[in-house]
Tab-separated table of C-alpha atoms in Angstrom:
chain	number	residue	atom	x	y	z
A	1	MET	CA	-17.300	-7.189	-123.930
A	2	VAL	CA	-16.379	-10.698	-125.095
A	3	PRO	CA	-17.530	-11.312	-128.714
A	4	TYR	CA	-20.462	-13.688	-128.884
A	5	TYR	CA	-18.581	-16.286	-130.920
A	6	LYS	CA	-15.725	-16.421	-128.352
A	7	ARG	CA	-17.912	-16.829	-125.282
A	8	THR	CA	-17.425	-19.940	-123.149
A	9	TRP	CA	-19.933	-21.701	-120.977
A	10	ARG	CA	-18.289	-19.950	-118.005
A	11	ASP	CA	-18.963	-16.578	-119.642
A	12	PHE	CA	-22.570	-17.586	-120.230
A	13	ILE	CA	-23.005	-18.702	-116.611
A	14	ASP	CA	-21.407	-15.525	-115.278
A	15	SER	CA	-23.519	-13.244	-117.464
A	16	THR	CA	-26.672	-15.158	-116.534
A	17	ARG	CA	-25.837	-14.872	-112.826
A	18	ASP	CA	-25.277	-11.128	-113.231
A	19	ALA	CA	-28.592	-10.722	-115.020
A	20	ILE	CA	-30.417	-12.638	-112.288
A	21	ALA	CA	-28.722	-10.545	-109.621
A	22	GLU	CA	-29.768	-7.328	-111.368
A	23	LEU	CA	-33.340	-8.556	-111.631
A	24	GLY	CA	-33.285	-9.642	-108.000
A	25	ALA	CA	-32.072	-6.210	-106.919
A	26	GLU	CA	-34.986	-4.591	-108.725
A	27	ILE	CA	-37.559	-6.716	-106.875
A	28	GLY	CA	-35.716	-6.908	-103.558
A	29	ILE	CA	-33.886	-10.244	-103.733
A	30	SER	CA	-30.213	-10.425	-102.797
A	31	ASP	CA	-27.765	-13.305	-103.161
A	32	GLU	CA	-25.261	-11.691	-100.792
A	33	PRO	CA	-24.768	-14.113	-97.855
A	34	GLU	CA	-24.637	-11.302	-95.309
A	35	ARG	CA	-27.889	-9.832	-96.641
A	36	ARG	CA	-30.008	-12.971	-97.007
A	37	VAL	CA	-29.932	-14.533	-93.546
A	38	ARG	CA	-30.371	-18.254	-93.051
A	39	CYS	CA	-33.211	-18.784	-90.594
A	40	ASP	CA	-31.829	-21.814	-88.805
A	41	LYS	CA	-32.060	-22.161	-84.998
A	42	MET	CA	-32.771	-18.495	-84.525
A	43	VAL	CA	-34.043	-16.287	-81.704
A	44	PHE	CA	-36.791	-13.775	-82.447
A	45	ALA	CA	-38.524	-11.149	-80.326
A	46	HIS	CA	-42.276	-10.613	-80.492
A	47	TYR	CA	-42.800	-7.008	-81.557
A	48	MET	CA	-46.117	-5.153	-81.121
A	49	LEU	CA	-46.470	-3.185	-84.351
A	50	GLY	CA	-49.607	-1.553	-82.983
A	51	LEU	CA	-47.431	0.553	-80.645
A	52	THR	CA	-45.487	2.268	-83.450
A	53	LEU	CA	-47.912	4.995	-84.556
A	54	ASN	CA	-45.256	7.733	-84.579
A	55	HIS	CA	-42.190	5.577	-85.142
A	56	THR	CA	-39.499	6.984	-87.423
A	57	ALA	CA	-36.830	5.271	-89.483
A	58	ARG	CA	-34.360	6.211	-86.733
A	59	ASP	CA	-36.526	4.476	-84.112
A	60	TRP	CA	-36.455	1.251	-86.125
A	61	GLU	CA	-32.712	1.517	-86.678
A	62	ASP	CA	-32.070	2.035	-82.957
A	63	GLU	CA	-34.234	-0.911	-81.935
A	64	ILE	CA	-32.778	-3.284	-84.512
A	65	ARG	CA	-29.282	-2.278	-83.430
A	66	ALA	CA	-30.171	-2.958	-79.771
A	67	ALA	CA	-31.653	-6.342	-80.688
A	68	LYS	CA	-28.597	-7.370	-82.724
A	69	GLU	CA	-26.240	-6.336	-79.931
A	70	CYS	CA	-27.745	-8.860	-77.540
A	71	GLY	CA	-27.911	-11.691	-80.089
A	72	ILE	CA	-31.518	-11.499	-81.250
A	73	ASP	CA	-31.833	-12.486	-84.917
A	74	GLY	CA	-35.112	-10.843	-85.844
A	75	PHE	CA	-38.534	-9.464	-84.957
A	76	ALA	CA	-41.851	-11.251	-85.198
A	77	LEU	CA	-44.030	-8.308	-86.194
A	78	ASN	CA	-47.379	-8.730	-84.449
A	79	THR	CA	-49.742	-7.104	-86.923
A	80	GLY	CA	-53.407	-6.250	-86.438
A	81	SER	CA	-55.665	-5.490	-89.389
A	82	GLN	CA	-57.198	-2.486	-87.656
A	83	ASP	CA	-54.115	-0.228	-87.553
A	84	HIS	CA	-54.104	2.473	-90.237
A	85	TRP	CA	-50.330	2.964	-89.824
A	86	LEU	CA	-49.614	-0.705	-90.567
A	87	ASP	CA	-48.377	-0.259	-94.145
A	88	GLU	CA	-46.079	2.641	-93.342
A	89	GLN	CA	-44.505	1.014	-90.294
A	90	LEU	CA	-44.007	-2.362	-91.971
A	91	SER	CA	-42.179	-0.582	-94.788
A	92	LEU	CA	-39.996	1.362	-92.352
A	93	ALA	CA	-39.208	-1.821	-90.415
A	94	TYR	CA	-38.180	-3.811	-93.501
A	95	GLN	CA	-36.140	-0.916	-94.878
A	96	ALA	CA	-34.287	-0.514	-91.576
A	97	ALA	CA	-33.592	-4.247	-91.356
A	98	GLU	CA	-32.304	-4.291	-94.935
A	99	ARG	CA	-29.935	-1.426	-94.168
A	100	ALA	CA	-28.731	-3.107	-90.980
A	101	GLY	CA	-28.079	-6.477	-92.616
A	102	GLY	CA	-27.966	-9.725	-90.684
A	103	PHE	CA	-31.417	-9.179	-89.173
A	104	VAL	CA	-34.690	-10.725	-90.274
A	105	LEU	CA	-38.394	-9.959	-89.966
A	106	PHE	CA	-41.601	-11.878	-90.424
A	107	ILE	CA	-45.259	-11.047	-89.978
A	108	SER	CA	-47.178	-12.560	-87.081
A	109	PHE	CA	-50.840	-12.069	-87.915
A	110	ASP	CA	-52.852	-11.170	-84.823
A	111	PHE	CA	-56.154	-13.017	-85.005
A	112	ALA	CA	-57.663	-11.069	-82.142
A	113	PHE	CA	-58.737	-9.037	-85.201
A	114	GLU	CA	-60.524	-10.015	-88.403
A	115	TRP	CA	-58.465	-10.793	-91.507
A	116	THR	CA	-59.522	-11.523	-95.068
A	117	VAL	CA	-57.522	-13.924	-97.202
A	118	GLN	CA	-56.671	-11.113	-99.591
A	119	GLN	CA	-55.279	-8.927	-96.800
A	120	VAL	CA	-52.999	-11.720	-95.625
A	121	VAL	CA	-51.892	-12.576	-99.155
A	122	ASP	CA	-51.145	-8.942	-100.002
A	123	LEU	CA	-48.912	-8.425	-96.963
A	124	ILE	CA	-46.952	-11.629	-97.528
A	125	ASN	CA	-46.455	-10.902	-101.225
A	126	ARG	CA	-45.418	-7.342	-100.515
A	127	PHE	CA	-42.420	-8.266	-98.370
A	128	LYS	CA	-41.506	-11.835	-99.324
A	129	TYR	CA	-38.659	-10.760	-101.619
A	130	SER	CA	-37.073	-8.385	-99.104
A	131	PRO	CA	-33.518	-9.401	-98.141
A	132	ALA	CA	-34.697	-8.955	-94.545
A	133	GLN	CA	-37.577	-11.430	-94.860
A	134	CYS	CA	-37.058	-14.547	-92.773
A	135	VAL	CA	-37.056	-17.510	-95.157
A	136	VAL	CA	-37.136	-21.202	-94.188
A	137	ASP	CA	-36.799	-23.941	-96.789
A	138	GLY	CA	-37.029	-21.268	-99.490
A	139	ARG	CA	-40.372	-19.947	-98.256
A	140	PRO	CA	-41.249	-16.787	-96.300
A	141	PHE	CA	-41.730	-17.510	-92.614
A	142	VAL	CA	-45.213	-16.606	-91.311
A	143	SER	CA	-46.647	-16.856	-87.813
A	144	THR	CA	-49.773	-15.871	-85.902
A	145	PHE	CA	-51.191	-14.985	-82.562
A	146	GLU	CA	-53.998	-17.548	-82.289
A	147	GLY	CA	-56.432	-17.970	-85.231
A	148	PRO	CA	-57.153	-21.722	-85.391
A	149	GLN	CA	-60.651	-20.841	-86.636
A	150	TRP	CA	-58.930	-19.446	-89.761
A	151	ALA	CA	-56.926	-22.638	-90.364
A	152	GLU	CA	-58.595	-23.790	-93.578
A	153	ASN	CA	-57.807	-20.459	-95.287
A	154	TRP	CA	-54.057	-21.047	-95.243
A	155	ALA	CA	-54.273	-23.348	-98.276
A	156	LEU	CA	-55.603	-20.390	-100.265
A	157	VAL	CA	-52.791	-18.212	-98.916
A	158	ARG	CA	-50.154	-20.740	-99.946
A	159	GLN	CA	-51.575	-20.904	-103.441
A	160	ALA	CA	-51.725	-17.129	-103.863
A	161	THR	CA	-48.242	-16.463	-102.469
A	162	GLY	CA	-46.278	-19.297	-104.053
A	163	GLY	CA	-45.791	-20.951	-100.676
A	164	ILE	CA	-45.121	-19.977	-97.072
A	165	PHE	CA	-43.503	-21.598	-94.034
A	166	LEU	CA	-46.349	-21.407	-91.516
A	167	VAL	CA	-45.579	-21.681	-87.778
A	168	PRO	CA	-48.688	-20.395	-85.973
A	169	ASP	CA	-49.403	-19.934	-82.293
A	170	TRP	CA	-52.529	-22.002	-81.728
A	171	ALA	CA	-52.021	-22.357	-78.001
A	172	SER	CA	-55.778	-22.479	-77.451
A	173	LEU	CA	-55.731	-25.910	-79.149
A	174	GLY	CA	-52.792	-27.191	-77.117
A	175	PRO	CA	-50.276	-29.754	-78.388
A	176	HIS	CA	-52.862	-32.460	-79.017
A	177	GLY	CA	-55.111	-30.107	-80.993
A	178	VAL	CA	-52.180	-28.890	-83.061
A	179	ALA	CA	-51.309	-32.531	-83.842
A	180	GLN	CA	-54.606	-32.788	-85.712
A	181	LYS	CA	-53.603	-30.011	-88.111
A	182	LEU	CA	-50.114	-31.055	-89.217
A	183	ASP	CA	-51.261	-31.122	-92.847
A	184	ILE	CA	-51.945	-27.366	-92.642
A	185	ILE	CA	-48.835	-26.116	-90.842
A	186	ASP	CA	-45.055	-26.370	-91.067
A	187	GLY	CA	-44.528	-26.053	-87.331
A	188	ALA	CA	-46.029	-24.633	-84.160
A	189	PHE	CA	-45.270	-21.783	-81.782
A	190	SER	CA	-46.248	-22.106	-78.121
A	191	TRP	CA	-47.397	-18.983	-76.269
A	192	ASP	CA	-47.154	-20.953	-73.028
A	193	ALA	CA	-44.335	-18.964	-71.409
A	194	TRP	CA	-45.629	-18.150	-67.906
A	195	PRO	CA	-46.629	-20.143	-64.814
A	196	LYS	CA	-50.321	-20.896	-64.675
A	197	GLY	CA	-52.627	-19.573	-61.956
A	198	CYS	CA	-51.506	-20.259	-58.376
A	199	ASN	CA	-48.121	-21.646	-59.516
A	200	HIS	CA	-44.766	-20.069	-58.696
A	201	LYS	CA	-42.913	-21.868	-61.482
A	202	MET	CA	-43.465	-23.603	-64.807
A	203	GLY	CA	-41.703	-26.542	-66.389
A	204	PRO	CA	-41.042	-27.688	-69.960
A	205	ASP	CA	-43.660	-30.477	-69.952
A	206	GLU	CA	-45.872	-28.765	-72.497
A	207	ASP	CA	-42.885	-28.040	-74.729
A	208	HIS	CA	-42.079	-31.748	-74.806
A	209	LEU	CA	-45.705	-32.486	-75.670
A	210	TYR	CA	-45.389	-30.122	-78.645
A	211	LEU	CA	-42.232	-31.904	-79.749
A	212	GLN	CA	-44.087	-35.210	-79.643
A	213	ALA	CA	-47.130	-33.783	-81.390
A	214	LEU	CA	-44.993	-32.332	-84.173
A	215	GLN	CA	-43.172	-35.650	-84.516
A	216	ILE	CA	-39.774	-34.017	-84.238
A	217	GLU	CA	-37.195	-36.712	-83.645
A	218	LYS	CA	-34.076	-35.782	-81.719
A	219	PRO	CA	-30.649	-37.025	-82.878
A	220	GLY	CA	-29.232	-39.845	-80.784
A	221	ILE	CA	-32.633	-40.839	-79.454
A	222	PHE	CA	-34.818	-41.746	-82.411
A	223	GLY	CA	-32.245	-41.710	-85.180
A	224	THR	CA	-32.344	-39.307	-88.105
A	225	PRO	CA	-34.216	-36.112	-87.177
A	226	ASN	CA	-37.446	-35.327	-88.994
A	227	ASN	CA	-37.358	-31.594	-89.730
A	228	LYS	CA	-40.676	-31.388	-91.536
A	229	HIS	CA	-42.422	-29.722	-88.596
A	230	LYS	CA	-40.549	-27.126	-86.522
A	231	TYR	CA	-41.132	-26.077	-82.940
A	232	MET	CA	-40.800	-22.466	-81.768
A	233	MET	CA	-40.634	-22.122	-77.996
A	234	GLY	CA	-41.756	-19.000	-76.143
A	235	VAL	CA	-39.729	-17.357	-73.372
A	236	SER	CA	-40.727	-14.306	-71.372
A	237	PRO	CA	-39.164	-12.341	-68.531
A	238	TYR	CA	-42.329	-11.174	-66.779
A	239	PHE	CA	-46.081	-10.695	-66.838
A	240	TYR	CA	-48.356	-8.166	-65.180
A	241	THR	CA	-51.308	-6.376	-66.712
A	242	ASN	CA	-54.046	-4.176	-65.261
A	243	LEU	CA	-56.170	-2.817	-68.096
A	244	PRO	CA	-59.858	-2.794	-67.102
A	245	GLN	CA	-60.900	-1.624	-70.592
A	246	TRP	CA	-59.856	-5.080	-71.842
A	247	ASN	CA	-60.859	-7.038	-68.714
A	248	LYS	CA	-57.213	-7.831	-67.985
A	249	ASN	CA	-55.853	-7.767	-64.444
A	250	TRP	CA	-53.441	-10.513	-63.447
A	251	TYR	CA	-49.846	-11.211	-62.452
A	252	CYS	CA	-47.991	-14.404	-63.389
A	253	SER	CA	-45.212	-15.439	-61.018
A	254	SER	CA	-42.041	-14.073	-62.574
A	255	GLU	CA	-39.519	-14.111	-59.731
A	256	SER	CA	-37.230	-16.667	-61.420
A	257	LEU	CA	-38.999	-16.920	-64.773
A	258	TRP	CA	-36.366	-15.283	-67.008
A	259	TYR	CA	-33.714	-17.668	-65.673
A	260	ASP	CA	-35.874	-20.792	-65.457
A	261	ARG	CA	-37.248	-20.487	-68.957
A	262	TRP	CA	-33.835	-20.031	-70.565
A	263	GLN	CA	-32.617	-23.101	-68.691
A	264	GLN	CA	-35.581	-24.978	-70.177
A	265	ILE	CA	-34.735	-23.731	-73.679
A	266	LEU	CA	-31.239	-25.164	-73.271
A	267	GLU	CA	-32.803	-28.450	-72.195
A	268	VAL	CA	-35.457	-28.660	-74.925
A	269	GLN	CA	-33.341	-27.192	-77.771
A	270	PRO	CA	-36.286	-26.127	-79.962
A	271	ASP	CA	-35.872	-25.197	-83.623
A	272	PHE	CA	-36.637	-21.539	-82.903
A	273	VAL	CA	-37.135	-19.313	-79.852
A	274	GLU	CA	-39.451	-16.322	-79.594
A	275	ILE	CA	-39.031	-13.835	-76.759
A	276	ILE	CA	-42.416	-12.579	-75.556
A	277	THR	CA	-41.971	-9.621	-75.848
A	278	TRP	CA	-39.798	-6.824	-77.118
A	279	ASN	CA	-42.292	-4.038	-76.415
A	280	ASP	CA	-45.637	-5.116	-74.961
A	281	TYR	CA	-45.709	-2.505	-72.220
A	282	GLY	CA	-49.334	-3.135	-71.281
A	283	GLU	CA	-48.410	-6.654	-70.167
A	284	SER	CA	-45.042	-5.756	-68.557
A	285	SER	CA	-43.259	-8.370	-70.664
A	286	TYR	CA	-41.039	-5.852	-72.482
A	287	ILE	CA	-37.242	-6.025	-72.697
A	288	TYR	CA	-36.901	-2.640	-74.466
A	289	ASP	CA	-38.057	0.475	-72.637
A	290	PRO	CA	-40.546	2.898	-74.224
A	291	HIS	CA	-39.033	6.100	-75.593
A	292	ARG	CA	-42.292	8.008	-76.054
A	293	ASP	CA	-45.460	8.231	-73.973
A	294	ASP	CA	-47.649	7.246	-76.936
A	295	GLN	CA	-46.001	3.809	-77.068
A	296	VAL	CA	-47.705	2.823	-73.816
A	297	VAL	CA	-51.418	1.986	-73.953
A	298	PRO	CA	-53.660	4.169	-71.747
A	299	GLY	CA	-53.701	2.873	-68.198
A	300	ALA	CA	-50.424	0.992	-68.392
A	301	ASP	CA	-48.357	4.133	-67.837
A	302	ALA	CA	-49.189	3.848	-64.111
A	303	TYR	CA	-47.149	0.652	-63.845
A	304	VAL	CA	-44.609	1.131	-66.659
A	305	LYS	CA	-43.240	4.619	-65.917
A	306	GLY	CA	-40.031	4.380	-63.909
A	307	HIS	CA	-39.794	0.620	-64.383
A	308	SER	CA	-36.929	-0.004	-66.784
A	309	HIS	CA	-36.585	-3.509	-68.270
A	310	ASP	CA	-33.609	-2.850	-70.570
A	311	ALA	CA	-31.260	-4.778	-68.276
A	312	TYR	CA	-33.090	-8.030	-69.027
A	313	ARG	CA	-31.156	-8.025	-72.317
A	314	ALA	CA	-27.749	-8.045	-70.607
A	315	ILE	CA	-27.690	-11.838	-70.129
A	316	LEU	CA	-29.107	-12.704	-73.557
A	317	PRO	CA	-25.802	-12.978	-75.489
A	318	HIS	CA	-24.682	-15.791	-73.186
A	319	PHE	CA	-27.918	-17.796	-73.211
A	320	ILE	CA	-28.460	-17.337	-76.938
A	321	GLN	CA	-24.930	-18.491	-77.742
A	322	ALA	CA	-25.396	-21.581	-75.564
A	323	TYR	CA	-28.724	-22.384	-77.232
A	324	LYS	CA	-27.287	-22.116	-80.729
A	325	ALA	CA	-24.310	-24.271	-79.738
A	326	GLY	CA	-26.627	-26.962	-78.371
A	327	LYS	CA	-25.282	-26.566	-74.824
A	328	THR	CA	-27.299	-27.436	-71.739
A	329	LYS	CA	-25.697	-24.667	-69.673
A	330	ALA	CA	-24.952	-21.033	-70.438
A	331	LYS	CA	-21.283	-20.550	-71.234
A	332	PRO	CA	-19.894	-17.021	-70.732
A	333	ARG	CA	-18.787	-15.341	-73.924
A	334	GLU	CA	-15.072	-14.753	-73.605
A	335	HIS	CA	-15.034	-11.262	-75.138
A	336	LEU	CA	-17.781	-9.994	-72.793
A	337	GLU	CA	-17.503	-8.933	-69.172
A	338	ASP	CA	-19.050	-10.853	-66.313
A	339	VAL	CA	-22.552	-9.528	-65.790
A	340	ALA	CA	-25.317	-9.648	-63.202
A	341	ILE	CA	-28.886	-8.398	-63.358
A	342	ALA	CA	-31.477	-7.946	-60.624
A	343	TRP	CA	-35.228	-7.433	-60.860
A	344	TYR	CA	-37.709	-6.654	-58.112
A	345	ARG	CA	-40.994	-4.964	-57.305
A	346	ARG	CA	-40.642	-1.616	-55.580
A	347	THR	CA	-43.146	-2.407	-52.808
A	348	PRO	CA	-44.029	-5.502	-50.798
A	349	ALA	CA	-47.176	-7.208	-52.057
A	350	SER	CA	-48.967	-6.258	-48.831
A	351	ALA	CA	-47.943	-2.575	-48.879
A	352	GLY	CA	-51.224	-1.334	-50.348
A	353	HIS	CA	-54.512	-2.355	-51.890
A	354	HIS	CA	-54.167	-5.434	-54.108
A	355	GLY	CA	-56.266	-3.847	-56.873
A	356	GLU	CA	-58.178	-7.116	-57.400
A	357	THR	CA	-55.186	-8.451	-59.342
A	358	VAL	CA	-55.376	-12.246	-59.549
A	359	TRP	CA	-52.506	-14.728	-59.433
A	360	GLY	CA	-52.120	-15.990	-62.985
A	361	GLN	CA	-54.507	-15.754	-65.919
A	362	GLY	CA	-57.791	-17.273	-64.873
A	363	GLY	CA	-56.498	-17.766	-61.334
A	364	ASP	CA	-58.807	-17.965	-58.328
A	365	ALA	CA	-56.431	-16.400	-55.794
A	366	LEU	CA	-55.111	-12.874	-55.364
A	367	ALA	CA	-51.642	-11.980	-56.667
A	368	ALA	CA	-50.924	-10.412	-53.277
A	369	HIS	CA	-51.027	-13.942	-51.828
A	370	GLY	CA	-48.797	-15.452	-54.522
A	371	ALA	CA	-46.229	-12.812	-55.423
A	372	LYS	CA	-42.963	-13.395	-53.585
A	373	ASP	CA	-41.256	-10.343	-52.090
A	374	VAL	CA	-37.743	-10.997	-53.384
A	375	ILE	CA	-34.922	-9.402	-55.327
A	376	SER	CA	-34.081	-11.845	-58.116
A	377	VAL	CA	-30.496	-12.011	-59.372
A	378	VAL	CA	-28.928	-13.762	-62.355
A	379	ALA	CA	-25.156	-13.690	-62.796
A	380	ILE	CA	-23.030	-14.863	-65.722
A	381	THR	CA	-19.376	-15.249	-64.757
A	382	LYS	CA	-16.349	-16.803	-66.434
A	383	GLU	CA	-15.117	-18.301	-63.167
A	384	GLU	CA	-16.430	-18.644	-59.629
A	385	ASN	CA	-17.085	-15.161	-58.336
A	386	THR	CA	-19.017	-13.126	-55.766
A	387	VAL	CA	-22.176	-11.082	-56.266
A	388	THR	CA	-23.138	-8.703	-53.483
A	389	VAL	CA	-26.621	-7.280	-52.910
A	390	THR	CA	-27.327	-4.548	-50.370
A	391	LEU	CA	-30.805	-3.326	-49.502
A	392	GLY	CA	-30.993	0.060	-47.811
A	393	ASP	CA	-28.951	0.204	-44.605
A	394	GLY	CA	-28.936	-3.562	-44.235
A	395	GLN	CA	-25.916	-5.805	-44.232
A	396	PRO	CA	-24.506	-6.726	-47.655
A	397	ARG	CA	-25.480	-10.215	-48.786
A	398	GLU	CA	-22.773	-12.120	-50.650
A	399	PHE	CA	-23.491	-14.965	-53.068
A	400	GLN	CA	-20.955	-17.270	-54.686
A	401	THR	CA	-21.445	-17.775	-58.395
A	402	ALA	CA	-20.541	-20.842	-60.403
A	403	ARG	CA	-18.807	-20.698	-63.765
A	404	GLY	CA	-21.574	-19.892	-66.204
A	405	SER	CA	-25.011	-18.891	-64.930
A	406	SER	CA	-26.251	-18.626	-61.347
A	407	TYR	CA	-29.539	-17.564	-59.763
A	408	PHE	CA	-30.172	-16.082	-56.305
A	409	GLU	CA	-33.093	-14.580	-54.378
A	410	ILE	CA	-32.993	-12.024	-51.547
A	411	PRO	CA	-36.255	-11.663	-49.581
A	412	PHE	CA	-37.552	-8.314	-48.356
A	413	ASP	CA	-40.533	-7.053	-46.355
A	414	GLU	CA	-41.878	-3.877	-44.722
A	415	THR	CA	-38.906	-3.815	-42.344
A	416	THR	CA	-36.181	-4.096	-45.008
A	417	LEU	CA	-36.514	-1.132	-47.310
A	418	GLY	CA	-34.302	1.325	-49.199
A	419	LEU	CA	-32.065	1.554	-52.249
A	420	VAL	CA	-30.914	-1.645	-53.964
A	421	ARG	CA	-27.190	-1.981	-54.687
A	422	LEU	CA	-25.827	-4.708	-56.953
A	423	GLN	CA	-22.058	-5.333	-56.956
A	424	LEU	CA	-19.793	-7.518	-59.109
A	425	ASN	CA	-16.043	-7.285	-59.762
A	426	GLY	CA	-15.798	-4.041	-57.790
A	427	GLN	CA	-18.469	-2.314	-59.861
A	428	VAL	CA	-21.704	-1.158	-58.238
A	429	THR	CA	-25.088	-0.257	-59.728
A	430	GLU	CA	-27.694	1.425	-57.555
A	431	GLY	CA	-31.325	0.802	-58.393
A	432	PRO	CA	-34.562	2.491	-57.316
A	433	ASP	CA	-35.604	2.022	-53.704
A	434	ILE	CA	-38.045	-0.477	-52.271
A	435	HIS	CA	-40.652	1.349	-50.182
A	436	CYS	CA	-44.162	1.060	-48.759
A	437	ASN	CA	-45.665	4.207	-50.264
A	438	CYS	CA	-48.516	2.957	-52.446
A	439	GLU	CA	-50.501	5.977	-53.617
A	440	ASP	CA	-53.280	3.859	-55.132
A	441	LYS	CA	-52.632	0.126	-55.323
A	442	VAL	CA	-49.726	-2.272	-55.491
A	443	ASN	CA	-47.747	-2.174	-58.735
A	444	PHE	CA	-46.811	-5.758	-59.581
A	445	ASN	CA	-44.398	-4.720	-62.357
A	446	ALA	CA	-40.647	-5.034	-61.795
A	447	VAL	CA	-37.691	-2.723	-62.239
A	448	VAL	CA	-34.469	-4.260	-63.616
A	449	ILE	CA	-30.854	-3.168	-63.081
A	450	GLN	CA	-27.496	-4.531	-64.232
A	451	VAL	CA	-23.829	-4.467	-63.336
A	452	PRO	CA	-21.702	-3.340	-65.027
A	453	ALA	CA	-24.100	-0.507	-65.775
A	454	LYS	CA	-25.230	-0.094	-69.376
A	455	ARG	CA	-22.861	2.184	-71.274
């Protein structure tokens, strides 16, 4: 130890830094760059904490590893006040993310349930010093699912937590309604990630309205960007739900949605992106398959079982890299293989009873009249290439890809049935068959395959 009378200012600074680091370690703060992640232009996945009743530490580790492998930066933990396992699973999630490093979490308070100010404050304070907590501008990132009726309470939360970076989803207010509450929030998250009723596609118009409402200036257009209010854009691969106990029974057109929406993200270049969802099996929007039966809400097992969505993640590294680089087109990552994915329903929409499923939330037409009977294909290739799709005993269909990303559709009907084969660079993946055997009613969920096959 250096004698006190021989200490320099450098010694004093070093010893002070060490003392702060030791104190930070005791309360969960880390100054290690690889442990405290900068939350800047990041991609999150919406995670339904309510489906983790029997999750183990290993489950969390496996899922975080899978998310990191495809370029996702963190989970938005959708949290409902009614779940008695909430505390345990939040702790396991944060511990697993801390061990993994380079992965962040934040709480997304679900206001389909009642919350007191104290409950919200306690959860934020409990995890705000974790090295895995997403922090923006020095404050813990916080989001919501809806809850504009709770808006005035956030001032109390800020005071009791020392400050938060609040980016709620108040989609029920729309961009213009959100613009009236800029003094309460630090940004906005749009849940608008699916075509509306009786529409096959959606565009980025509403996203641009949010950008205007949040007064986010874009470099080169309005001059110096104003980063006071951030925009988090939602992207989803699919939507189908049929849960009568919650009065939910609709399908949103999803034939090209996963591709279209990522193209729109590259166009809009929002501050953050949230994938909706990682694991909402009841709404068929998942990109990570369930590993236990109890993860799937009662009733949804009929349309989730045998319908893998894992392959949706195969194209994410390319789109996420392009988004973070500010590119308008997906650029293949040089160290990764060319990849193609295909998703499709396993029966034509007219193969059985429509089950009263409507076309889009609040739609006034049946999904059976709006759902397109197609195999949807997205390919990411380093150069021009060929993707081949074969359905049953039919003739192979060849499609020429461009450098980067390409999208194709192959129609089918009651006369073109059988196994689906997807081929790229001499590698073939065989997916489940398309058939007309509906035991009860049409399942509007999709199955997803990839080539090369997942190792």
